[in-house]
Amino acid sequence: MDRDLLGHLPVIVAVARRGGFASAAAELGMSPSAVSHAVRLVEERIGQPLFARTTRSVSLTEAGQALVATAEPALQDIAERMERIRGIKGRPAGLLRINVSHVAVPMAVTPVVTAMAERYPDVTVEIFANEGLVDIVGEGFDAGIRLGEMIAQDMIAIRMTPPFQVIIVASPAYIGRRGRPRSLADLAAHNCIGYRLVRSGALYRWDLTEDGKDVAVETRGTAVVTDSLAAIDLALSGMGLAYVFEPLVRADLAAGRLVQVLPQSAIEEPGLFLYFPRRAAMAPKLRAFVDIAQEIGRTPLRAPGRVA
């Protein structure tokens, strides 16, 4: 065994995962030149190139794919076992990386991370918020938070929120100018704030109910967003109708800043869930996060929203 190479394997895996030297360097806290040197050293020892490099991209060669396929799960297993060993005598520690949707931050993540900071100061929680559904294992995350219907069957899932409705809201000023829609057909005459799906690029059709049946309604408007929180801000400005998770606007509804329209058409989502691979379940840092999430889940939470 070439022991000198072992310390460089995390660099190889990071470059493969990030698809570039600069992004891998940023993740590892190294300089790009140090990352390049580590890769070159491993390639020289092995006698084969691990990456095909162009001015625009970095991709794995066949030899690189074989090495990463072996090294990545081995490194992950070592890291998890080391964390378990540290957790036997001490407190949970280390970096906990969680991939979440933007809406999950105020709805589920903030209270847990706040409690984690107080109870486990040696754990750093890195929250990567985006709307695309990613492979959390392949991207190096410990866990993810998404709607229950979006989670793969082979993942362990822990409920973070109760089920909630998805509703249509507008500001009183907008209703005063344009009137209140009385049916789904009326939406065609309103300025509806659109939502573009990050992964497919398609415009999302609003899932609603009509006469007891599920329908997907195409909408039109003068703005399209990729983040529901942006849609709420636009609705508060009086621009148009927004299709949002009810907990996100509960405070705005109570304060009269927004009003719900077509309440009979609202659908119910199963809620947000924390999910992770079975092998990660025993990591002390993740176990601590799960325990706090379950504690908070048994306590009524104040609805997220703006301070009046």
mmCIF file of C-alpha atoms in Angstrom:
data_model
loop_
_atom_site.group_PDB
_atom_site.id
_atom_site.type_symbol
_atom_site.label_atom_id
_atom_site.label_comp_id
_atom_site.label_asym_id
_atom_site.label_seq_id
_atom_site.Cartn_x
_atom_site.Cartn_y
_atom_site.Cartn_z
ATOM 1 C CA MET A 1 0.000 0.000 0.000
ATOM 2 C CA ASP A 2 1.290 3.438 -0.914
ATOM 3 C CA ARG A 3 0.566 5.192 2.370
ATOM 4 C CA ASP A 4 1.565 8.591 0.973
ATOM 5 C CA LEU A 5 -1.460 8.512 -1.311
ATOM 6 C CA LEU A 6 -4.078 7.978 1.387
ATOM 7 C CA GLY A 7 -4.072 11.591 2.517
ATOM 8 C CA HIS A 8 -4.741 12.771 -1.019
ATOM 9 C CA LEU A 9 -7.768 10.569 -1.680
ATOM 10 C CA PRO A 10 -10.239 13.061 -0.132
ATOM 11 C CA VAL A 11 -8.934 15.624 -2.619
ATOM 12 C CA ILE A 12 -9.593 13.296 -5.560
ATOM 13 C CA VAL A 13 -13.114 12.588 -4.319
ATOM 14 C CA ALA A 14 -13.836 16.296 -3.774
ATOM 15 C CA VAL A 15 -12.711 17.226 -7.293
ATOM 16 C CA ALA A 16 -14.892 14.465 -8.727
ATOM 17 C CA ARG A 17 -17.903 15.508 -6.664
ATOM 18 C CA ARG A 18 -17.544 19.233 -7.361
ATOM 19 C CA GLY A 19 -16.527 18.845 -10.993
ATOM 20 C CA GLY A 20 -13.654 21.272 -10.720
ATOM 21 C CA PHE A 21 -10.441 22.148 -8.896
ATOM 22 C CA ALA A 22 -11.478 25.599 -7.660
ATOM 23 C CA SER A 23 -14.763 24.442 -6.118
ATOM 24 C CA ALA A 24 -13.040 21.433 -4.525
ATOM 25 C CA ALA A 25 -10.378 23.754 -3.099
ATOM 26 C CA ALA A 26 -13.061 25.969 -1.593
ATOM 27 C CA GLU A 27 -14.775 22.972 0.013
ATOM 28 C CA LEU A 28 -11.528 21.612 1.456
ATOM 29 C CA GLY A 29 -10.105 24.959 2.560
ATOM 30 C CA MET A 30 -7.080 24.513 0.287
ATOM 31 C CA SER A 31 -5.615 26.587 -2.508
ATOM 32 C CA PRO A 32 -6.363 25.486 -6.092
ATOM 33 C CA SER A 33 -2.654 24.935 -6.660
ATOM 34 C CA ALA A 34 -2.483 22.583 -3.659
ATOM 35 C CA VAL A 35 -5.446 20.618 -5.012
ATOM 36 C CA SER A 36 -3.819 20.411 -8.436
ATOM 37 C CA HIS A 37 -0.568 19.226 -6.852
ATOM 38 C CA ALA A 38 -2.360 16.477 -4.887
ATOM 39 C CA VAL A 39 -4.145 15.237 -8.006
ATOM 40 C CA ARG A 40 -0.944 15.271 -10.037
ATOM 41 C CA LEU A 41 0.909 13.332 -7.313
ATOM 42 C CA VAL A 42 -1.742 10.588 -7.244
ATOM 43 C CA GLU A 43 -1.801 10.391 -11.043
ATOM 44 C CA GLU A 44 1.990 10.038 -11.151
ATOM 45 C CA ARG A 45 1.995 7.283 -8.528
ATOM 46 C CA ILE A 46 -0.797 5.380 -10.248
ATOM 47 C CA GLY A 47 0.618 5.982 -13.699
ATOM 48 C CA GLN A 48 -2.718 6.992 -15.251
ATOM 49 C CA PRO A 49 -4.667 10.243 -15.562
ATOM 50 C CA LEU A 50 -7.663 10.439 -13.253
ATOM 51 C CA PHE A 51 -9.286 13.497 -14.817
ATOM 52 C CA ALA A 52 -9.820 14.705 -18.352
ATOM 53 C CA ARG A 53 -9.294 18.460 -18.264
ATOM 54 C CA THR A 54 -10.439 21.120 -20.685
ATOM 55 C CA THR A 55 -10.656 24.876 -20.286
ATOM 56 C CA ARG A 56 -14.347 24.509 -19.390
ATOM 57 C CA SER A 57 -14.745 21.206 -17.591
ATOM 58 C CA VAL A 58 -13.137 18.489 -15.508
ATOM 59 C CA SER A 59 -14.402 14.926 -15.835
ATOM 60 C CA LEU A 60 -13.271 11.537 -14.577
ATOM 61 C CA THR A 61 -11.377 9.151 -16.810
ATOM 62 C CA GLU A 62 -12.138 5.435 -16.624
ATOM 63 C CA ALA A 63 -9.321 5.008 -14.100
ATOM 64 C CA GLY A 64 -10.646 7.971 -12.115
ATOM 65 C CA GLN A 65 -14.129 6.503 -12.021
ATOM 66 C CA ALA A 66 -12.778 3.210 -10.709
ATOM 67 C CA LEU A 67 -10.728 4.936 -8.003
ATOM 68 C CA VAL A 68 -13.528 7.213 -6.839
ATOM 69 C CA ALA A 69 -16.047 4.358 -6.822
ATOM 70 C CA THR A 70 -13.774 2.555 -4.354
ATOM 71 C CA ALA A 71 -12.410 5.476 -2.344
ATOM 72 C CA GLU A 72 -15.567 7.530 -1.772
ATOM 73 C CA PRO A 73 -17.614 4.937 0.177
ATOM 74 C CA ALA A 74 -14.485 3.865 2.065
ATOM 75 C CA LEU A 75 -13.707 7.430 3.146
ATOM 76 C CA GLN A 76 -17.319 8.010 4.142
ATOM 77 C CA ASP A 77 -17.315 4.836 6.207
ATOM 78 C CA ILE A 78 -14.090 5.845 7.967
ATOM 79 C CA ALA A 79 -15.465 9.316 8.741
ATOM 80 C CA GLU A 80 -18.694 7.900 10.149
ATOM 81 C CA ARG A 81 -16.859 5.361 12.304
ATOM 82 C CA MET A 82 -14.513 8.035 13.646
ATOM 83 C CA GLU A 83 -17.495 10.181 14.603
ATOM 84 C CA ARG A 84 -19.106 7.261 16.404
ATOM 85 C CA ILE A 85 -15.872 6.618 18.326
ATOM 86 C CA ARG A 86 -15.638 10.280 19.313
ATOM 87 C CA GLY A 87 -19.263 10.188 20.373
ATOM 88 C CA ILE A 88 -18.677 7.305 22.814
ATOM 89 C CA LYS A 89 -16.799 9.474 25.307
ATOM 90 C CA GLY A 90 -17.655 12.962 24.213
ATOM 91 C CA ARG A 91 -20.281 15.166 22.700
ATOM 92 C CA PRO A 92 -21.320 15.150 19.024
ATOM 93 C CA ALA A 93 -18.923 17.190 16.933
ATOM 94 C CA GLY A 94 -18.012 17.964 13.336
ATOM 95 C CA LEU A 95 -19.653 19.375 10.223
ATOM 96 C CA LEU A 96 -23.245 18.349 9.486
ATOM 97 C CA ARG A 97 -24.176 19.164 5.869
ATOM 98 C CA ILE A 98 -27.898 19.320 5.073
ATOM 99 C CA ASN A 99 -29.468 20.010 1.674
ATOM 100 C CA VAL A 100 -32.869 21.673 1.985
ATOM 101 C CA SER A 101 -35.428 23.567 -0.048
ATOM 102 C CA HIS A 102 -35.581 27.308 0.630
ATOM 103 C CA VAL A 103 -38.991 27.055 2.280
ATOM 104 C CA ALA A 104 -37.717 24.405 4.700
ATOM 105 C CA VAL A 105 -35.401 26.913 6.372
ATOM 106 C CA PRO A 106 -38.074 29.003 8.136
ATOM 107 C CA MET A 107 -40.559 26.135 8.380
ATOM 108 C CA ALA A 108 -38.339 23.434 9.884
ATOM 109 C CA VAL A 109 -34.605 24.120 9.973
ATOM 110 C CA THR A 110 -34.187 27.360 11.915
ATOM 111 C CA PRO A 111 -35.556 26.179 15.291
ATOM 112 C CA VAL A 112 -33.530 22.955 15.155
ATOM 113 C CA VAL A 113 -30.251 24.651 14.221
ATOM 114 C CA THR A 114 -30.812 27.254 16.926
ATOM 115 C CA ALA A 115 -31.251 24.521 19.528
ATOM 116 C CA MET A 116 -28.256 22.619 18.146
ATOM 117 C CA ALA A 117 -26.040 25.680 18.641
ATOM 118 C CA GLU A 118 -26.999 25.861 22.303
ATOM 119 C CA ARG A 119 -26.829 22.170 23.098
ATOM 120 C CA TYR A 120 -24.017 20.965 20.815
ATOM 121 C CA PRO A 121 -21.633 23.864 20.156
ATOM 122 C CA ASP A 122 -19.038 21.505 18.657
ATOM 123 C CA VAL A 123 -21.347 20.694 15.730
ATOM 124 C CA THR A 124 -21.397 23.084 12.773
ATOM 125 C CA VAL A 125 -24.544 22.772 10.649
ATOM 126 C CA GLU A 126 -24.052 23.760 7.022
ATOM 127 C CA ILE A 127 -27.383 24.474 5.324
ATOM 128 C CA PHE A 128 -27.318 24.270 1.525
ATOM 129 C CA ALA A 129 -30.625 25.672 0.296
ATOM 130 C CA ASN A 130 -31.725 25.063 -3.273
ATOM 131 C CA GLU A 131 -34.859 23.986 -5.089
ATOM 132 C CA GLY A 132 -33.384 21.144 -7.129
ATOM 133 C CA LEU A 133 -33.609 17.595 -5.816
ATOM 134 C CA VAL A 134 -30.047 16.285 -5.470
ATOM 135 C CA ASP A 135 -28.380 12.978 -4.690
ATOM 136 C CA ILE A 136 -27.415 13.746 -1.095
ATOM 137 C CA VAL A 137 -24.994 10.823 -0.875
ATOM 138 C CA GLY A 138 -23.276 11.585 -4.163
ATOM 139 C CA GLU A 139 -23.053 15.304 -3.330
ATOM 140 C CA GLY A 140 -21.549 14.698 0.103
ATOM 141 C CA PHE A 141 -24.508 15.705 2.290
ATOM 142 C CA ASP A 142 -25.417 13.987 5.543
ATOM 143 C CA ALA A 143 -29.152 14.522 5.101
ATOM 144 C CA GLY A 144 -31.804 16.421 3.183
ATOM 145 C CA ILE A 145 -35.194 18.000 3.880
ATOM 146 C CA ARG A 146 -37.962 17.859 1.282
ATOM 147 C CA LEU A 147 -41.664 17.132 0.920
ATOM 148 C CA GLY A 148 -42.483 13.544 1.816
ATOM 149 C CA GLU A 149 -43.591 12.687 -1.716
ATOM 150 C CA MET A 150 -40.153 13.611 -3.108
ATOM 151 C CA ILE A 151 -38.083 11.236 -0.960
ATOM 152 C CA ALA A 152 -36.688 7.963 -2.324
ATOM 153 C CA GLN A 153 -38.055 4.795 -0.740
ATOM 154 C CA ASP A 154 -34.634 3.557 0.388
ATOM 155 C CA MET A 155 -34.091 6.560 2.684
ATOM 156 C CA ILE A 156 -34.945 6.833 6.367
ATOM 157 C CA ALA A 157 -37.447 9.695 6.763
ATOM 158 C CA ILE A 158 -38.213 11.661 9.941
ATOM 159 C CA ARG A 159 -41.188 14.027 10.005
ATOM 160 C CA MET A 160 -40.229 17.676 10.517
ATOM 161 C CA THR A 161 -43.630 19.347 10.126
ATOM 162 C CA PRO A 162 -47.273 18.275 10.227
ATOM 163 C CA PRO A 163 -49.186 18.178 6.941
ATOM 164 C CA PHE A 164 -50.115 21.618 5.636
ATOM 165 C CA GLN A 165 -52.174 23.252 2.922
ATOM 166 C CA VAL A 166 -50.919 24.957 -0.228
ATOM 167 C CA ILE A 167 -53.028 28.068 -0.744
ATOM 168 C CA ILE A 168 -53.455 31.106 -3.017
ATOM 169 C CA VAL A 169 -52.924 34.508 -1.415
ATOM 170 C CA ALA A 170 -52.934 38.162 -2.419
ATOM 171 C CA SER A 171 -52.612 41.514 -0.692
ATOM 172 C CA PRO A 172 -55.720 43.553 0.156
ATOM 173 C CA ALA A 173 -54.406 46.233 -2.219
ATOM 174 C CA TYR A 174 -54.349 43.759 -5.129
ATOM 175 C CA ILE A 175 -57.847 42.522 -4.315
ATOM 176 C CA GLY A 176 -59.020 46.110 -4.177
ATOM 177 C CA ARG A 177 -57.685 46.778 -7.685
ATOM 178 C CA ARG A 178 -58.428 43.490 -9.461
ATOM 179 C CA GLY A 179 -61.169 41.883 -7.434
ATOM 180 C CA ARG A 180 -61.289 38.430 -5.854
ATOM 181 C CA PRO A 181 -61.342 35.327 -8.088
ATOM 182 C CA ARG A 182 -64.458 33.254 -7.482
ATOM 183 C CA SER A 183 -63.503 30.145 -9.462
ATOM 184 C CA LEU A 184 -60.426 28.507 -10.933
ATOM 185 C CA ALA A 185 -61.488 29.794 -14.351
ATOM 186 C CA ASP A 186 -61.162 33.349 -12.976
ATOM 187 C CA LEU A 187 -57.411 32.833 -12.465
ATOM 188 C CA ALA A 188 -56.904 33.353 -16.214
ATOM 189 C CA ALA A 189 -57.864 37.000 -15.747
ATOM 190 C CA HIS A 190 -55.450 37.578 -12.834
ATOM 191 C CA ASN A 191 -51.758 38.333 -12.514
ATOM 192 C CA CYS A 192 -50.440 35.042 -11.118
ATOM 193 C CA ILE A 193 -46.853 34.902 -9.869
ATOM 194 C CA GLY A 194 -45.311 31.939 -11.678
ATOM 195 C CA TYR A 195 -42.900 29.354 -10.317
ATOM 196 C CA ARG A 196 -40.225 27.779 -12.503
ATOM 197 C CA LEU A 197 -38.963 24.299 -11.635
ATOM 198 C CA VAL A 198 -35.186 24.452 -11.296
ATOM 199 C CA ARG A 199 -34.493 20.931 -12.445
ATOM 200 C CA SER A 200 -36.686 20.768 -15.562
ATOM 201 C CA GLY A 201 -37.000 24.468 -16.344
ATOM 202 C CA ALA A 202 -40.750 24.078 -16.807
ATOM 203 C CA LEU A 203 -43.313 26.446 -15.355
ATOM 204 C CA TYR A 204 -45.102 24.805 -12.463
ATOM 205 C CA ARG A 205 -48.835 24.300 -12.868
ATOM 206 C CA TRP A 206 -50.718 25.049 -9.682
ATOM 207 C CA ASP A 207 -52.053 21.842 -8.095
ATOM 208 C CA LEU A 208 -55.568 22.603 -6.853
ATOM 209 C CA THR A 209 -58.907 20.859 -6.320
ATOM 210 C CA GLU A 210 -62.222 21.490 -8.060
ATOM 211 C CA ASP A 211 -65.421 19.577 -7.373
ATOM 212 C CA GLY A 212 -63.457 17.012 -5.402
ATOM 213 C CA LYS A 213 -60.968 16.353 -8.227
ATOM 214 C CA ASP A 214 -57.283 17.255 -8.456
ATOM 215 C CA VAL A 215 -56.491 19.701 -11.259
ATOM 216 C CA ALA A 216 -53.283 21.333 -12.518
ATOM 217 C CA VAL A 217 -53.883 24.931 -13.538
ATOM 218 C CA GLU A 218 -51.644 26.801 -15.958
ATOM 219 C CA THR A 219 -51.232 30.417 -14.912
ATOM 220 C CA ARG A 220 -49.925 33.596 -16.489
ATOM 221 C CA GLY A 221 -48.443 36.714 -14.983
ATOM 222 C CA THR A 222 -45.771 39.379 -15.108
ATOM 223 C CA ALA A 223 -43.267 37.620 -12.808
ATOM 224 C CA VAL A 224 -41.740 34.165 -12.495
ATOM 225 C CA VAL A 225 -39.661 33.035 -9.508
ATOM 226 C CA THR A 226 -37.705 29.955 -8.462
ATOM 227 C CA ASP A 227 -38.202 30.560 -4.738
ATOM 228 C CA SER A 228 -41.552 30.600 -2.939
ATOM 229 C CA LEU A 229 -40.267 33.203 -0.479
ATOM 230 C CA ALA A 230 -39.796 35.589 -3.409
ATOM 231 C CA ALA A 231 -43.383 34.937 -4.473
ATOM 232 C CA ILE A 232 -44.563 35.912 -1.002
ATOM 233 C CA ASP A 233 -42.627 39.178 -1.142
ATOM 234 C CA LEU A 234 -44.175 39.989 -4.518
ATOM 235 C CA ALA A 235 -47.649 39.182 -3.219
ATOM 236 C CA LEU A 236 -47.079 41.455 -0.221
ATOM 237 C CA SER A 237 -46.087 44.240 -2.602
ATOM 238 C CA GLY A 238 -49.528 44.007 -4.218
ATOM 239 C CA MET A 239 -48.292 42.622 -7.499
ATOM 240 C CA GLY A 240 -50.444 39.530 -7.874
ATOM 241 C CA LEU A 241 -51.616 36.141 -6.650
ATOM 242 C CA ALA A 242 -49.097 33.730 -5.092
ATOM 243 C CA TYR A 243 -49.324 29.951 -4.630
ATOM 244 C CA VAL A 244 -47.604 29.176 -1.315
ATOM 245 C CA PHE A 245 -47.341 26.855 1.675
ATOM 246 C CA GLU A 246 -49.803 28.114 4.291
ATOM 247 C CA PRO A 247 -47.366 28.020 7.278
ATOM 248 C CA LEU A 248 -45.115 30.512 5.481
ATOM 249 C CA VAL A 249 -47.854 33.150 5.334
ATOM 250 C CA ARG A 250 -49.777 32.318 8.510
ATOM 251 C CA ALA A 251 -48.500 35.413 10.301
ATOM 252 C CA ASP A 252 -49.210 37.607 7.275
ATOM 253 C CA LEU A 253 -52.760 36.258 7.050
ATOM 254 C CA ALA A 254 -53.371 36.842 10.765
ATOM 255 C CA ALA A 255 -52.054 40.413 10.494
ATOM 256 C CA GLY A 256 -54.148 41.177 7.419
ATOM 257 C CA ARG A 257 -51.158 41.744 5.166
ATOM 258 C CA LEU A 258 -52.381 38.932 2.922
ATOM 259 C CA VAL A 259 -55.759 37.309 2.318
ATOM 260 C CA GLN A 260 -56.535 33.819 1.068
ATOM 261 C CA VAL A 261 -58.572 33.393 -2.106
ATOM 262 C CA LEU A 262 -60.329 30.275 -3.387
ATOM 263 C CA PRO A 263 -59.885 28.429 -0.053
ATOM 264 C CA GLN A 264 -62.048 25.560 -1.293
ATOM 265 C CA SER A 265 -59.402 24.803 -3.932
ATOM 266 C CA ALA A 266 -56.454 24.372 -1.530
ATOM 267 C CA ILE A 267 -54.626 21.034 -1.515
ATOM 268 C CA GLU A 268 -52.827 19.372 1.391
ATOM 269 C CA GLU A 269 -49.166 18.313 1.303
ATOM 270 C CA PRO A 270 -47.870 15.523 3.556
ATOM 271 C CA GLY A 271 -45.322 17.810 5.232
ATOM 272 C CA LEU A 272 -41.560 18.232 5.278
ATOM 273 C CA PHE A 273 -39.290 15.322 6.201
ATOM 274 C CA LEU A 274 -35.645 14.947 7.117
ATOM 275 C CA TYR A 275 -34.180 12.040 5.162
ATOM 276 C CA PHE A 276 -30.833 10.244 5.105
ATOM 277 C CA PRO A 277 -29.318 6.865 4.134
ATOM 278 C CA ARG A 278 -29.612 4.087 6.675
ATOM 279 C CA ARG A 279 -25.850 3.848 7.163
ATOM 280 C CA ALA A 280 -25.709 7.465 8.340
ATOM 281 C CA ALA A 281 -28.338 7.022 11.046
ATOM 282 C CA MET A 282 -25.844 6.259 13.812
ATOM 283 C CA ALA A 283 -23.571 9.269 13.268
ATOM 284 C CA PRO A 284 -23.720 11.195 16.586
ATOM 285 C CA LYS A 285 -24.052 14.616 14.936
ATOM 286 C CA LEU A 286 -27.007 13.475 12.822
ATOM 287 C CA ARG A 287 -28.552 11.605 15.750
ATOM 288 C CA ALA A 288 -28.395 14.827 17.768
ATOM 289 C CA PHE A 289 -30.131 16.754 14.984
ATOM 290 C CA VAL A 290 -32.855 14.101 14.723
ATOM 291 C CA ASP A 291 -33.429 14.052 18.498
ATOM 292 C CA ILE A 292 -33.866 17.827 18.646
ATOM 293 C CA ALA A 293 -36.117 17.835 15.577
ATOM 294 C CA GLN A 294 -38.351 15.233 17.204
ATOM 295 C CA GLU A 295 -38.416 17.167 20.482
ATOM 296 C CA ILE A 296 -39.443 20.340 18.669
ATOM 297 C CA GLY A 297 -41.987 18.397 16.616
ATOM 298 C CA ARG A 298 -43.808 17.519 19.838
ATOM 299 C CA THR A 299 -44.022 21.221 20.774
ATOM 300 C CA PRO A 300 -46.324 23.659 18.948
ATOM 301 C CA LEU A 301 -44.193 26.067 16.940
ATOM 302 C CA ARG A 302 -44.895 29.706 16.281
ATOM 303 C CA ALA A 303 -45.742 30.173 12.615
ATOM 304 C CA PRO A 304 -42.877 31.658 10.601
ATOM 305 C CA GLY A 305 -43.526 35.125 9.320
ATOM 306 C CA ARG A 306 -42.594 38.752 9.475
ATOM 307 C CA VAL A 307 -42.593 40.770 12.657
ATOM 308 C CA ALA A 308 -45.365 43.327 12.499
#
